[in-house]
Amino acid sequence: MPEPYDVITMGRIGVDIYPLQTGVPLAQVETFGKFLGGSPSNVAVAAARLGRRTAVITRTGQDAFGDYLHQALGEFGVDDRWVGAVAEYPTPVTFCEIFPPDDFPLYFYRQPKAPDLEIHSDELDLDAVRAARVFWMTGTGLCAEPSRTATLTALRARGTTAPPGADGHPRATVFDLDWRPMFWGEEDDGAARAHYREALAHATVAVGNLDECEIATGEREPHAAARALLDTGPELAVVKQGPEGVLAVHRDGTTAEIPPLPVDVVNGLGAGDAFGGALCHGLLAGWDTAHIMRYANAAGAIVASRLACSSAMPFPHEVERALTEGTAGAATETAGVAEPPGTPAPPGVAGPTGATP
């Protein structure tokens, strides 16, 4: 059997059309850059930048933007063998506005349906999913069929794997709560919570901000939310708290509360995905929880100091330098990782927020 992937992610992909001007309303922007986007895809890029062998399970349109995404994944070192094309739907694009330090509105174009929601269970390579050392999925993958059933099928396959560490390598199944109400159509919060709880039963790590934790568990106070997440099945709960930093609670009683890393914010979008890739890296390395959170915070802060998302993901020496210097740049304030659209992000790198398209 081929060597297992370090990280396989599953879910969104698209093209980010980002302004190359900051502090300018979208209507007045004259120049844009084109980047690979989609939170799970960016997490795969972030982990690849840190030296991990990664792949993504997703779908594009059968169009020029889909061709671009294949090209970009290859350039970033992410295996695209499970990135198929759906002829019926165009590749999604996302625009944003950039108003540092904490206002980054997003405009999603995923109609009539995004191809990445057309992943079918019978198309999955469940042997590869089962063998991956880290499998990363998101709440958006649960918002519509057939993606919902396919995502749960992949999670159930993970449930048949050997316990973490049985093959000599750390293993994890990560659920990025990634709550985006605009993707859920007519389903209400109660229906979403039921789907979330079904997925959480198969996860070993749950990651979410306070809004996402409330959708998943009904709890908003950080420690209560972490305990509620652990009660649904995971071994590790990571709760982002904006300016209060990140809280991580392990089932064994270990707790880590890590403050934000100071940085001058350029664009908070993508910082959460850098955090996610670094979280995967730290889990694979077998680091203690506090060290993983510090490392991931530093990775997120670095991306917050840059304009782009996927192409801004840091290399190991950059993260180590930020940790050594205690800042991701010449900082005058803490970084703002943007919350989901419609919720302004307060200053402070707190972990993955899922705000990246």
GROMACS .gro file of C-alpha atoms in nm, residues 15-357:
model
  343
   15VAL     CA    1  -1.074   3.131  -0.672
   16ASP     CA    2  -1.013   3.430  -0.447
   17ILE     CA    3  -1.027   3.758  -0.640
   18TYR     CA    4  -0.863   3.992  -0.391
   19PRO     CA    5  -0.803   4.365  -0.431
   20LEU     CA    6  -0.443   4.472  -0.451
   21GLN     CA    7  -0.544   4.794  -0.277
   22THR     CA    8  -0.630   4.817   0.091
   23GLY     CA    9  -0.877   5.053   0.252
   24VAL     CA   10  -1.069   5.091  -0.075
   25PRO     CA   11  -1.437   4.989  -0.127
   26LEU     CA   12  -1.482   4.712  -0.380
   27ALA     CA   13  -1.664   4.946  -0.619
   28GLN     CA   14  -1.352   5.163  -0.641
   29VAL     CA   15  -1.087   4.891  -0.663
   30GLU     CA   16  -0.900   4.897  -0.994
   31THR     CA   17  -0.654   4.607  -0.959
   32PHE     CA   18  -0.708   4.254  -0.833
   33GLY     CA   19  -0.502   3.940  -0.777
   34LYS     CA   20  -0.616   3.583  -0.840
   35PHE     CA   21  -0.541   3.321  -0.573
   36LEU     CA   22  -0.637   2.969  -0.480
   37GLY     CA   23  -0.902   2.980  -0.206
   38GLY     CA   24  -1.135   2.767   0.003
   39SER     CA   25  -1.057   2.695   0.366
   40PRO     CA   26  -0.985   2.317   0.346
   41SER     CA   27  -0.773   2.372   0.036
   42ASN     CA   28  -0.577   2.646   0.211
   43VAL     CA   29  -0.522   2.422   0.512
   44ALA     CA   30  -0.367   2.163   0.279
   45VAL     CA   31  -0.143   2.435   0.134
   46ALA     CA   32  -0.043   2.553   0.481
   47ALA     CA   33   0.050   2.201   0.593
   48ALA     CA   34   0.244   2.143   0.269
   49ARG     CA   35   0.444   2.462   0.331
   50LEU     CA   36   0.544   2.312   0.666
   51GLY     CA   37   0.678   2.001   0.495
   52ARG     CA   38   0.379   1.770   0.512
   53ARG     CA   39   0.254   1.543   0.231
   54THR     CA   40  -0.098   1.665   0.164
   55ALA     CA   41  -0.396   1.614  -0.066
   56VAL     CA   42  -0.744   1.763  -0.098
   57ILE     CA   43  -1.078   1.603  -0.188
   58THR     CA   44  -1.292   1.858  -0.370
   59ARG     CA   45  -1.459   1.954  -0.697
   60THR     CA   46  -1.420   2.246  -0.939
   61GLY     CA   47  -1.618   2.351  -1.240
   62GLN     CA   48  -1.512   2.222  -1.581
   63ASP     CA   49  -1.375   2.560  -1.679
   64ALA     CA   50  -1.065   2.779  -1.694
   65PHE     CA   51  -1.083   2.866  -1.324
   66GLY     CA   52  -1.091   2.494  -1.247
   67ASP     CA   53  -0.777   2.450  -1.458
   68TYR     CA   54  -0.614   2.733  -1.264
   69LEU     CA   55  -0.689   2.565  -0.930
   70HIS     CA   56  -0.527   2.239  -1.043
   71GLN     CA   57  -0.222   2.437  -1.149
   72ALA     CA   58  -0.208   2.626  -0.820
   73LEU     CA   59  -0.241   2.312  -0.608
   74GLY     CA   60   0.047   2.155  -0.798
   75GLU     CA   61   0.264   2.461  -0.748
   76PHE     CA   62   0.194   2.451  -0.374
   77GLY     CA   63   0.280   2.081  -0.353
   78VAL     CA   64  -0.074   1.962  -0.280
   79ASP     CA   65  -0.184   1.639  -0.452
   80ASP     CA   66  -0.489   1.706  -0.672
   81ARG     CA   67  -0.573   1.346  -0.768
   82TRP     CA   68  -0.912   1.373  -0.592
   83VAL     CA   69  -1.004   1.710  -0.741
   84GLY     CA   70  -1.265   1.631  -1.003
   85ALA     CA   71  -1.467   1.853  -1.237
   86VAL     CA   72  -1.843   1.904  -1.234
   87ALA     CA   73  -1.970   2.020  -1.572
   88GLU     CA   74  -2.303   2.152  -1.444
   89TYR     CA   75  -2.165   2.423  -1.215
   90PRO     CA   76  -1.898   2.695  -1.248
   91THR     CA   77  -1.594   2.715  -1.026
   92PRO     CA   78  -1.680   2.948  -0.736
   93VAL     CA   79  -1.515   3.287  -0.702
   94THR     CA   80  -1.496   3.506  -0.392
   95PHE     CA   81  -1.426   3.876  -0.364
   96CYS     CA   82  -1.326   4.061  -0.050
   97GLU     CA   83  -1.269   4.413   0.074
   98ILE     CA   84  -0.968   4.490   0.290
   99PHE     CA   85  -1.007   4.744   0.570
  100PRO     CA   86  -0.736   4.667   0.829
  101PRO     CA   87  -0.718   4.582   1.107
  102ASP     CA   88  -1.049   4.402   1.150
  103ASP     CA   89  -1.294   4.452   0.862
  104PHE     CA   90  -1.268   4.211   0.567
  105PRO     CA   91  -1.612   4.164   0.406
  106LEU     CA   92  -1.648   3.858   0.183
  107TYR     CA   93  -1.867   3.817  -0.124
  108PHE     CA   94  -1.925   3.455  -0.224
  109TYR     CA   95  -2.036   3.358  -0.575
  110ARG     CA   96  -2.140   2.992  -0.536
  111GLN     CA   97  -2.468   2.985  -0.729
  112PRO     CA   98  -2.662   2.794  -0.840
  113LYS     CA   99  -2.450   2.543  -0.648
  114ALA     CA  100  -2.083   2.507  -0.574
  115PRO     CA  101  -1.914   2.203  -0.736
  116ASP     CA  102  -1.746   2.120  -0.405
  117LEU     CA  103  -2.091   2.028  -0.269
  118GLU     CA  104  -2.120   1.763  -0.543
  119ILE     CA  105  -1.880   1.513  -0.387
  120HIS     CA  106  -2.044   1.167  -0.387
  121SER     CA  107  -1.971   0.886  -0.143
  122ASP     CA  108  -1.900   0.631  -0.415
  123GLU     CA  109  -1.626   0.856  -0.555
  124LEU     CA  110  -1.421   0.853  -0.233
  125ASP     CA  111  -1.095   0.663  -0.195
  126LEU     CA  112  -1.185   0.539   0.152
  127ASP     CA  113  -0.864   0.340   0.187
  128ALA     CA  114  -0.663   0.662   0.151
  129VAL     CA  115  -0.898   0.852   0.384
  130ARG     CA  116  -0.872   0.573   0.640
  131ALA     CA  117  -0.493   0.565   0.620
  132ALA     CA  118  -0.428   0.941   0.632
  133ARG     CA  119  -0.253   1.052   0.949
  134VAL     CA  120  -0.476   1.360   0.966
  135PHE     CA  121  -0.816   1.393   0.800
  136TRP     CA  122  -0.962   1.747   0.802
  137MET     CA  123  -1.325   1.827   0.716
  138THR     CA  124  -1.548   2.130   0.769
  139GLY     CA  125  -1.901   2.221   0.864
  140THR     CA  126  -1.969   2.360   0.518
  141GLY     CA  127  -1.937   2.008   0.380
  142LEU     CA  128  -2.245   1.917   0.584
  143CYS     CA  129  -2.469   2.194   0.446
  144ALA     CA  130  -2.602   2.012   0.136
  145GLU     CA  131  -2.627   1.676  -0.035
  146PRO     CA  132  -2.447   1.479  -0.167
  147SER     CA  133  -2.154   1.641   0.016
  148ARG     CA  134  -2.313   1.579   0.356
  149THR     CA  135  -2.344   1.205   0.309
  150ALA     CA  136  -1.998   1.184   0.151
  151THR     CA  137  -1.841   1.372   0.442
  152LEU     CA  138  -2.010   1.150   0.698
  153THR     CA  139  -1.907   0.842   0.498
  154ALA     CA  140  -1.544   0.955   0.513
  155LEU     CA  141  -1.575   1.016   0.887
  156ARG     CA  142  -1.722   0.671   0.944
  157ALA     CA  143  -1.431   0.521   0.750
  158ARG     CA  144  -1.195   0.703   0.984
  159GLY     CA  145  -1.380   0.545   1.274
  160THR     CA  146  -1.256   0.202   1.165
  161THR     CA  147  -0.889   0.300   1.183
  162ALA     CA  148  -0.646   0.187   1.449
  163PRO     CA  149  -0.621   0.409   1.757
  164PRO     CA  150  -0.392   0.714   1.730
  165GLY     CA  151  -0.030   0.608   1.745
  166ALA     CA  152  -0.092   0.238   1.683
  167ASP     CA  153   0.113   0.251   1.362
  168GLY     CA  154   0.388   0.458   1.521
  169HIS     CA  155   0.252   0.790   1.395
  170PRO     CA  156   0.011   1.035   1.563
  171ARG     CA  157  -0.334   1.035   1.400
  172ALA     CA  158  -0.623   1.279   1.414
  173THR     CA  159  -0.963   1.344   1.258
  174VAL     CA  160  -1.025   1.719   1.270
  175PHE     CA  161  -1.367   1.884   1.242
  176ASP     CA  162  -1.335   2.254   1.159
  177LEU     CA  163  -1.681   2.377   1.265
  178ASP     CA  164  -1.673   2.645   0.992
  179TRP     CA  165  -2.027   2.780   1.039
  180ARG     CA  166  -2.150   2.982   0.739
  181PRO     CA  167  -2.525   3.036   0.762
  182MET     CA  168  -2.556   3.166   0.405
  183PHE     CA  169  -2.465   2.820   0.275
  184TRP     CA  170  -2.739   2.636   0.462
  185GLY     CA  171  -3.045   2.749   0.268
  186GLU     CA  172  -3.369   2.685   0.454
  187GLU     CA  173  -3.220   2.461   0.724
  188ASP     CA  174  -3.233   2.625   1.066
  189ASP     CA  175  -2.974   2.621   1.343
  190GLY     CA  176  -3.134   2.314   1.503
  191ALA     CA  177  -3.099   2.109   1.187
  192ALA     CA  178  -2.739   2.220   1.147
  193ARG     CA  179  -2.665   2.130   1.510
  194ALA     CA  180  -2.793   1.777   1.452
  195HIS     CA  181  -2.561   1.732   1.154
  196TYR     CA  182  -2.271   1.881   1.349
  197ARG     CA  183  -2.324   1.645   1.641
  198GLU     CA  184  -2.331   1.346   1.408
  199ALA     CA  185  -1.995   1.452   1.263
  200LEU     CA  186  -1.843   1.536   1.603
  201ALA     CA  187  -1.902   1.180   1.718
  202HIS     CA  188  -1.634   1.071   1.469
  203ALA     CA  189  -1.382   1.353   1.527
  204THR     CA  190  -1.082   1.347   1.759
  205VAL     CA  191  -1.025   1.726   1.735
  206ALA     CA  192  -1.288   2.002   1.711
  207VAL     CA  193  -1.192   2.358   1.614
  208GLY     CA  194  -1.424   2.659   1.618
  209ASN     CA  195  -1.482   3.017   1.723
  210LEU     CA  196  -1.745   3.110   1.981
  211ASP     CA  197  -2.026   3.150   1.725
  212GLU     CA  198  -1.942   2.811   1.574
  213CYS     CA  199  -1.920   2.643   1.914
  214GLU     CA  200  -2.263   2.782   2.000
  215ILE     CA  201  -2.411   2.633   1.681
  216ALA     CA  202  -2.250   2.297   1.754
  217THR     CA  203  -2.321   2.273   2.128
  218GLY     CA  204  -2.550   2.555   2.240
  219GLU     CA  205  -2.269   2.685   2.463
  220ARG     CA  206  -2.088   3.015   2.417
  221GLU     CA  207  -1.875   3.058   2.729
  222PRO     CA  208  -1.533   2.925   2.620
  223HIS     CA  209  -1.470   2.664   2.889
  224ALA     CA  210  -1.830   2.544   2.879
  225ALA     CA  211  -1.812   2.522   2.499
  226ALA     CA  212  -1.491   2.322   2.517
  227ARG     CA  213  -1.642   2.078   2.768
  228ALA     CA  214  -1.955   2.045   2.554
  229LEU     CA  215  -1.745   1.967   2.247
  230LEU     CA  216  -1.552   1.701   2.438
  231ASP     CA  217  -1.881   1.550   2.553
  232THR     CA  218  -1.979   1.490   2.188
  233GLY     CA  219  -1.674   1.273   2.120
  234PRO     CA  220  -1.349   1.459   2.039
  235GLU     CA  221  -1.036   1.429   2.252
  236LEU     CA  222  -0.925   1.790   2.194
  237ALA     CA  223  -1.140   2.104   2.173
  238VAL     CA  224  -0.990   2.425   2.034
  239VAL     CA  225  -1.198   2.736   2.101
  240LYS     CA  226  -1.105   3.070   1.943
  241GLN     CA  227  -1.180   3.379   2.149
  242GLY     CA  228  -1.074   3.674   1.937
  243PRO     CA  229  -0.874   3.921   2.150
  244GLU     CA  230  -0.863   3.670   2.438
  245GLY     CA  231  -0.654   3.427   2.232
  246VAL     CA  232  -0.718   3.055   2.194
  247LEU     CA  233  -0.833   2.798   2.449
  248ALA     CA  234  -0.746   2.431   2.401
  249VAL     CA  235  -0.882   2.164   2.635
  250HIS     CA  236  -0.786   1.795   2.613
  251ARG     CA  237  -0.993   1.509   2.745
  252ASP     CA  238  -0.700   1.415   2.973
  253GLY     CA  239  -0.749   1.742   3.161
  254THR     CA  240  -0.470   1.938   2.991
  255THR     CA  241  -0.567   2.300   2.929
  256ALA     CA  242  -0.378   2.564   2.733
  257GLU     CA  243  -0.479   2.930   2.705
  258ILE     CA  244  -0.254   3.112   2.460
  259PRO     CA  245  -0.265   3.491   2.406
  260PRO     CA  246  -0.255   3.654   2.062
  261LEU     CA  247   0.078   3.719   1.890
  262PRO     CA  248   0.128   4.090   1.814
  263VAL     CA  249   0.135   4.185   1.444
  264ASP     CA  250   0.044   4.470   1.211
  265VAL     CA  251  -0.262   4.339   1.029
  266VAL     CA  252  -0.279   4.369   0.651
  267ASN     CA  253  -0.549   4.109   0.578
  268GLY     CA  254  -0.696   3.884   0.846
  269LEU     CA  255  -0.843   3.643   0.591
  270GLY     CA  256  -0.643   3.322   0.566
  271ALA     CA  257  -0.487   3.347   0.910
  272GLY     CA  258  -0.723   3.081   1.040
  273ASP     CA  259  -0.623   2.841   0.763
  274ALA     CA  260  -0.255   2.895   0.843
  275PHE     CA  261  -0.346   2.812   1.202
  276GLY     CA  262  -0.519   2.496   1.078
  277GLY     CA  263  -0.222   2.377   0.872
  278ALA     CA  264   0.009   2.443   1.165
  279LEU     CA  265  -0.229   2.261   1.399
  280CYS     CA  266  -0.205   1.956   1.171
  281HIS     CA  267   0.174   1.989   1.165
  282GLY     CA  268   0.193   2.004   1.545
  283LEU     CA  269  -0.041   1.709   1.591
  284LEU     CA  270   0.173   1.503   1.352
  285ALA     CA  271   0.488   1.607   1.536
  286GLY     CA  272   0.341   1.488   1.865
  287TRP     CA  273   0.395   1.823   2.039
  288ASP     CA  274   0.220   1.909   2.363
  289THR     CA  275  -0.101   2.109   2.331
  290ALA     CA  276   0.041   2.442   2.446
  291HIS     CA  277   0.328   2.427   2.197
  292ILE     CA  278   0.092   2.341   1.913
  293MET     CA  279  -0.127   2.641   1.997
  294ARG     CA  280   0.168   2.880   2.018
  295TYR     CA  281   0.307   2.756   1.687
  296ALA     CA  282  -0.032   2.777   1.515
  297ASN     CA  283  -0.093   3.127   1.653
  298ALA     CA  284   0.239   3.238   1.507
  299ALA     CA  285   0.155   3.090   1.166
  300GLY     CA  286  -0.180   3.268   1.167
  301ALA     CA  287  -0.025   3.599   1.266
  302ILE     CA  288   0.224   3.580   0.980
  303VAL     CA  289  -0.054   3.541   0.724
  304ALA     CA  290  -0.251   3.825   0.886
  305SER     CA  291   0.050   4.047   0.814
  306ARG     CA  292   0.031   3.969   0.439
  307LEU     CA  293  -0.214   4.056   0.164
  308ALA     CA  294  -0.283   3.713   0.014
  309CYS     CA  295  -0.401   3.384   0.167
  310SER     CA  296  -0.277   3.063   0.004
  311SER     CA  297   0.043   3.215  -0.129
  312ALA     CA  298   0.106   3.381   0.209
  313MET     CA  299   0.126   3.055   0.406
  314PRO     CA  300   0.452   3.052   0.605
  315PHE     CA  301   0.748   2.819   0.591
  316PRO     CA  302   0.888   2.663   0.911
  317HIS     CA  303   1.176   2.909   0.947
  318GLU     CA  304   0.929   3.199   0.935
  319VAL     CA  305   0.717   3.052   1.211
  320GLU     CA  306   1.021   2.982   1.426
  321ARG     CA  307   1.144   3.338   1.377
  322ALA     CA  308   0.806   3.479   1.480
  323LEU     CA  309   0.808   3.264   1.793
  324THR     CA  310   1.160   3.372   1.878
  325GLU     CA  311   1.090   3.741   1.821
  326GLY     CA  312   0.747   3.733   1.983
  327THR     CA  313   0.585   3.910   1.689
  328ALA     CA  314   0.508   3.846   1.323
  329GLY     CA  315   0.640   4.187   1.222
  330ALA     CA  316   0.690   4.540   1.342
  331ALA     CA  317   0.377   4.528   1.553
  332THR     CA  318   0.177   4.807   1.703
  333GLU     CA  319  -0.135   4.598   1.769
  334THR     CA  320  -0.249   4.237   1.778
  335ALA     CA  321  -0.373   4.072   1.465
  336GLY     CA  322  -0.740   4.036   1.378
  337VAL     CA  323  -0.842   3.700   1.235
  338ALA     CA  324  -1.169   3.771   1.062
  339GLU     CA  325  -1.480   3.599   1.184
  340PRO     CA  326  -1.736   3.461   0.939
  341PRO     CA  327  -1.893   3.723   0.712
  342GLY     CA  328  -2.121   3.960   0.896
  343THR     CA  329  -1.933   3.933   1.226
  344PRO     CA  330  -1.653   4.192   1.263
  345ALA     CA  331  -1.334   4.039   1.395
  346PRO     CA  332  -1.186   4.198   1.705
  347PRO     CA  333  -0.810   4.238   1.722
  348GLY     CA  334  -0.621   3.928   1.826
  349VAL     CA  335  -0.502   3.612   1.652
  350ALA     CA  336  -0.712   3.346   1.822
  351GLY     CA  337  -0.686   3.051   1.592
  352PRO     CA  338  -0.868   2.929   1.284
  353THR     CA  339  -1.190   3.115   1.225
  354GLY     CA  340  -1.284   2.974   0.890
  355ALA     CA  341  -1.313   3.323   0.751
  356THR     CA  342  -1.110   3.239   0.446
  357PRO     CA  343  -1.334   3.168   0.144
   0.00000   0.00000   0.00000
